[in-house]
Amino acid sequence: MKDWNVVVTVAENCFKEGFSFLSNYGHVEKTPFRNVLTLKVENTEAFLESFLHDMQKDPAYLRVFCRVIPCTHCFFFQTVEAFEEKAKPCIHSFLPQLAHRSFHVRMHRRGFHGTIKSQDEASLLGSYLDEQLRSQGAEGKVTFNDPDVILDVEIVAQQAGFSLWTRDQCKRYPFLKLN
């Protein structure tokens, strides 16, 4: 599997059409997971705006794409321990945007079945994040009800991607589908 920075879930029977649409934005790859594609774009912010614009122009996007998530930090890993260790610098990079705000961690895992448990890892990362914020005197509040910010973790096989989304971004980009 190639390097990616966007994870895409397409609707049933829309794989070819989704692949075709996505090829306009960057390098698209199939994954071993049903209806999941990955995409490598040069600029995730430019991609977000372009995809939103195209989605608003072409109703087929609403039928084809279930979920589209750009990631700002990506890494490869082989073990749960390596995942947890490599996740820490990603979390540290987000601390300023999470200070004194409500948040939660959302994880979508494809692969590592039986090895990585999404709820357990999301809880572990959320606890680590909370601990780091407290140590800086910038305590946040974990909530699942309309948080200020959502830390999203996408795992596809042996690669993870992290991104941070504000409440306003979740409303602006409905294809994120984080709630």
mmCIF file of C-alpha atoms in Angstrom:
data_model
loop_
_atom_site.group_PDB
_atom_site.id
_atom_site.type_symbol
_atom_site.label_atom_id
_atom_site.label_comp_id
_atom_site.label_asym_id
_atom_site.label_seq_id
_atom_site.Cartn_x
_atom_site.Cartn_y
_atom_site.Cartn_z
ATOM 1 C CA MET A 1 0.000 0.000 0.000
ATOM 2 C CA LYS A 2 1.275 3.456 -0.914
ATOM 3 C CA ASP A 3 1.616 6.515 1.246
ATOM 4 C CA TRP A 4 -1.677 8.432 1.663
ATOM 5 C CA ASN A 5 -3.111 11.428 3.463
ATOM 6 C CA VAL A 6 -6.834 10.991 2.711
ATOM 7 C CA VAL A 7 -9.066 8.001 3.548
ATOM 8 C CA VAL A 8 -12.245 7.593 1.520
ATOM 9 C CA THR A 9 -15.209 5.282 1.981
ATOM 10 C CA VAL A 10 -17.403 4.865 -1.081
ATOM 11 C CA ALA A 11 -20.976 3.611 -1.234
ATOM 12 C CA GLU A 12 -21.747 0.047 -2.253
ATOM 13 C CA ASN A 13 -21.393 -0.458 -6.036
ATOM 14 C CA CYS A 14 -19.707 2.955 -6.461
ATOM 15 C CA PHE A 15 -16.079 1.849 -6.297
ATOM 16 C CA LYS A 16 -15.167 2.565 -9.954
ATOM 17 C CA GLU A 17 -16.972 5.880 -10.021
ATOM 18 C CA GLY A 18 -15.372 6.957 -6.738
ATOM 19 C CA PHE A 19 -11.932 5.934 -7.989
ATOM 20 C CA SER A 20 -12.477 7.967 -11.150
ATOM 21 C CA PHE A 21 -13.669 11.094 -9.280
ATOM 22 C CA LEU A 22 -10.766 10.908 -6.813
ATOM 23 C CA SER A 23 -8.148 10.608 -9.556
ATOM 24 C CA ASN A 24 -8.834 14.290 -10.315
ATOM 25 C CA TYR A 25 -7.353 15.259 -6.936
ATOM 26 C CA GLY A 26 -4.262 13.087 -6.598
ATOM 27 C CA HIS A 27 -2.950 9.537 -6.585
ATOM 28 C CA VAL A 28 -5.697 7.022 -5.672
ATOM 29 C CA GLU A 29 -5.006 3.507 -4.355
ATOM 30 C CA LYS A 30 -7.222 0.515 -3.723
ATOM 31 C CA THR A 31 -6.977 -1.036 -0.276
ATOM 32 C CA PRO A 32 -7.660 -4.606 0.837
ATOM 33 C CA PHE A 33 -10.753 -3.281 2.634
ATOM 34 C CA ARG A 34 -14.195 -3.228 1.081
ATOM 35 C CA ASN A 35 -15.208 0.169 -0.326
ATOM 36 C CA VAL A 36 -12.133 1.912 1.130
ATOM 37 C CA LEU A 37 -9.750 3.924 -1.034
ATOM 38 C CA THR A 38 -6.754 6.034 -0.078
ATOM 39 C CA LEU A 39 -5.622 9.207 -1.770
ATOM 40 C CA LYS A 40 -2.411 11.212 -1.725
ATOM 41 C CA VAL A 41 -2.950 14.939 -2.285
ATOM 42 C CA GLU A 42 -0.362 17.699 -2.234
ATOM 43 C CA ASN A 43 -2.326 20.056 0.010
ATOM 44 C CA THR A 44 -5.106 18.770 2.266
ATOM 45 C CA GLU A 45 -6.632 22.221 2.826
ATOM 46 C CA ALA A 46 -6.842 22.915 -0.921
ATOM 47 C CA PHE A 47 -8.283 19.421 -1.397
ATOM 48 C CA LEU A 48 -11.003 20.083 1.207
ATOM 49 C CA GLU A 49 -12.177 23.216 -0.582
ATOM 50 C CA SER A 50 -11.970 21.666 -4.032
ATOM 51 C CA PHE A 51 -13.857 18.536 -2.966
ATOM 52 C CA LEU A 52 -16.532 20.646 -1.231
ATOM 53 C CA HIS A 53 -16.949 22.792 -4.348
ATOM 54 C CA ASP A 54 -17.230 19.744 -6.610
ATOM 55 C CA MET A 55 -19.667 18.058 -4.223
ATOM 56 C CA GLN A 56 -21.907 21.130 -4.266
ATOM 57 C CA LYS A 57 -21.826 21.209 -8.089
ATOM 58 C CA ASP A 58 -22.323 17.503 -8.766
ATOM 59 C CA PRO A 59 -25.035 15.557 -6.877
ATOM 60 C CA ALA A 60 -23.308 12.277 -7.825
ATOM 61 C CA TYR A 61 -20.749 12.990 -5.079
ATOM 62 C CA LEU A 62 -23.469 12.616 -2.445
ATOM 63 C CA ARG A 63 -24.395 9.206 -3.867
ATOM 64 C CA VAL A 64 -20.824 7.935 -4.369
ATOM 65 C CA PHE A 65 -18.950 9.071 -1.259
ATOM 66 C CA CYS A 66 -19.861 8.016 2.271
ATOM 67 C CA ARG A 67 -16.915 9.523 4.118
ATOM 68 C CA VAL A 68 -13.820 11.514 3.127
ATOM 69 C CA ILE A 69 -11.152 12.294 5.740
ATOM 70 C CA PRO A 70 -7.902 14.164 5.058
ATOM 71 C CA CYS A 71 -5.123 13.561 7.602
ATOM 72 C CA THR A 72 -2.436 16.049 8.570
ATOM 73 C CA HIS A 73 -0.078 13.566 10.272
ATOM 74 C CA CYS A 74 0.550 10.068 8.899
ATOM 75 C CA PHE A 75 2.907 7.256 9.853
ATOM 76 C CA PHE A 76 3.552 3.571 9.280
ATOM 77 C CA PHE A 77 3.641 1.072 12.153
ATOM 78 C CA GLN A 78 3.928 -2.695 12.692
ATOM 79 C CA THR A 79 2.760 -3.215 16.277
ATOM 80 C CA VAL A 80 0.308 -1.715 18.750
ATOM 81 C CA GLU A 81 3.273 -0.473 20.789
ATOM 82 C CA ALA A 82 4.760 1.255 17.724
ATOM 83 C CA PHE A 83 1.377 2.820 16.965
ATOM 84 C CA GLU A 84 1.059 4.197 20.493
ATOM 85 C CA GLU A 85 4.624 5.525 20.492
ATOM 86 C CA LYS A 86 4.307 7.212 17.090
ATOM 87 C CA ALA A 87 0.903 8.670 18.023
ATOM 88 C CA LYS A 88 2.397 10.765 20.837
ATOM 89 C CA PRO A 89 4.168 13.361 18.628
ATOM 90 C CA CYS A 90 0.958 13.725 16.607
ATOM 91 C CA ILE A 91 -0.980 14.405 19.780
ATOM 92 C CA HIS A 92 1.636 16.895 20.970
ATOM 93 C CA SER A 93 1.311 18.852 17.732
ATOM 94 C CA PHE A 94 -2.417 19.339 18.421
ATOM 95 C CA LEU A 95 -2.130 20.466 22.060
ATOM 96 C CA PRO A 96 -2.296 24.222 21.316
ATOM 97 C CA GLN A 97 -5.577 23.810 19.409
ATOM 98 C CA LEU A 98 -7.052 21.645 22.189
ATOM 99 C CA ALA A 99 -6.149 23.807 25.178
ATOM 100 C CA HIS A 100 -9.180 24.747 27.313
ATOM 101 C CA ARG A 101 -11.606 23.211 24.815
ATOM 102 C CA SER A 102 -13.993 20.285 24.828
ATOM 103 C CA PHE A 103 -12.945 17.334 22.688
ATOM 104 C CA HIS A 104 -12.989 13.624 22.079
ATOM 105 C CA VAL A 105 -10.960 11.108 20.112
ATOM 106 C CA ARG A 106 -12.635 9.179 17.307
ATOM 107 C CA MET A 107 -10.889 6.177 15.734
ATOM 108 C CA HIS A 108 -11.722 4.281 12.540
ATOM 109 C CA ARG A 109 -9.672 1.114 12.159
ATOM 110 C CA ARG A 110 -9.331 -1.058 9.095
ATOM 111 C CA GLY A 111 -6.989 -3.936 9.759
ATOM 112 C CA PHE A 112 -5.256 -5.151 12.925
ATOM 113 C CA HIS A 113 -8.479 -7.017 13.768
ATOM 114 C CA GLY A 114 -8.199 -8.470 17.267
ATOM 115 C CA THR A 115 -4.942 -6.602 17.888
ATOM 116 C CA ILE A 116 -6.033 -2.978 18.027
ATOM 117 C CA LYS A 117 -9.365 -2.320 19.672
ATOM 118 C CA SER A 118 -10.652 1.041 18.452
ATOM 119 C CA GLN A 119 -12.504 2.038 21.630
ATOM 120 C CA ASP A 120 -9.599 1.037 23.880
ATOM 121 C CA GLU A 121 -7.028 2.896 21.777
ATOM 122 C CA ALA A 122 -9.233 5.990 21.422
ATOM 123 C CA SER A 123 -9.688 5.994 25.201
ATOM 124 C CA LEU A 124 -5.941 5.552 25.757
ATOM 125 C CA LEU A 125 -5.105 8.406 23.362
ATOM 126 C CA GLY A 126 -7.777 10.607 24.946
ATOM 127 C CA SER A 127 -6.332 9.947 28.407
ATOM 128 C CA TYR A 128 -2.824 10.738 27.190
ATOM 129 C CA LEU A 129 -4.086 13.934 25.574
ATOM 130 C CA ASP A 130 -5.928 14.944 28.738
ATOM 131 C CA GLU A 131 -2.808 14.241 30.825
ATOM 132 C CA GLN A 132 -0.629 16.360 28.523
ATOM 133 C CA LEU A 133 -3.085 19.263 28.597
ATOM 134 C CA ARG A 134 -3.284 19.122 32.397
ATOM 135 C CA SER A 135 0.500 19.116 32.707
ATOM 136 C CA GLN A 136 0.533 22.383 30.721
ATOM 137 C CA GLY A 137 -2.238 23.954 32.795
ATOM 138 C CA ALA A 138 -4.499 23.924 29.735
ATOM 139 C CA GLU A 139 -7.015 21.309 30.821
ATOM 140 C CA GLY A 140 -9.682 20.413 28.297
ATOM 141 C CA LYS A 141 -12.930 18.568 28.765
ATOM 142 C CA VAL A 142 -13.736 15.221 27.188
ATOM 143 C CA THR A 143 -17.271 15.182 25.813
ATOM 144 C CA PHE A 144 -19.099 13.317 23.084
ATOM 145 C CA ASN A 145 -21.941 15.829 22.981
ATOM 146 C CA ASP A 146 -21.094 18.665 20.551
ATOM 147 C CA PRO A 147 -17.352 18.992 21.327
ATOM 148 C CA ASP A 148 -15.337 22.040 20.256
ATOM 149 C CA VAL A 149 -12.815 19.751 18.560
ATOM 150 C CA ILE A 150 -12.589 16.114 17.417
ATOM 151 C CA LEU A 151 -9.258 14.325 17.098
ATOM 152 C CA ASP A 152 -9.773 11.768 14.337
ATOM 153 C CA VAL A 153 -7.532 8.722 13.921
ATOM 154 C CA GLU A 154 -7.739 6.678 10.720
ATOM 155 C CA ILE A 155 -5.982 3.323 10.453
ATOM 156 C CA VAL A 156 -5.723 1.525 7.127
ATOM 157 C CA ALA A 157 -3.616 -1.633 7.380
ATOM 158 C CA GLN A 158 -0.250 -0.524 8.772
ATOM 159 C CA GLN A 159 -0.612 3.208 8.323
ATOM 160 C CA ALA A 160 -2.290 5.696 10.630
ATOM 161 C CA GLY A 161 -3.457 9.216 9.916
ATOM 162 C CA PHE A 162 -4.356 11.882 12.465
ATOM 163 C CA SER A 163 -6.376 15.054 11.975
ATOM 164 C CA LEU A 164 -8.087 17.628 14.140
ATOM 165 C CA TRP A 165 -11.494 19.068 13.294
ATOM 166 C CA THR A 166 -13.334 21.982 14.874
ATOM 167 C CA ARG A 167 -17.092 22.121 15.243
ATOM 168 C CA ASP A 168 -17.231 24.687 12.411
ATOM 169 C CA GLN A 169 -15.170 22.484 10.091
ATOM 170 C CA CYS A 170 -17.437 19.507 10.776
ATOM 171 C CA LYS A 171 -20.400 21.649 9.698
ATOM 172 C CA ARG A 172 -18.606 23.109 6.665
ATOM 173 C CA TYR A 173 -17.385 19.736 5.368
ATOM 174 C CA PRO A 174 -20.328 17.323 5.715
ATOM 175 C CA PHE A 175 -18.356 14.507 4.073
ATOM 176 C CA LEU A 176 -16.151 14.194 7.183
ATOM 177 C CA LYS A 177 -19.010 12.492 9.056
ATOM 178 C CA LEU A 178 -17.288 12.516 12.435
ATOM 179 C CA ASN A 179 -20.406 12.660 14.615
#
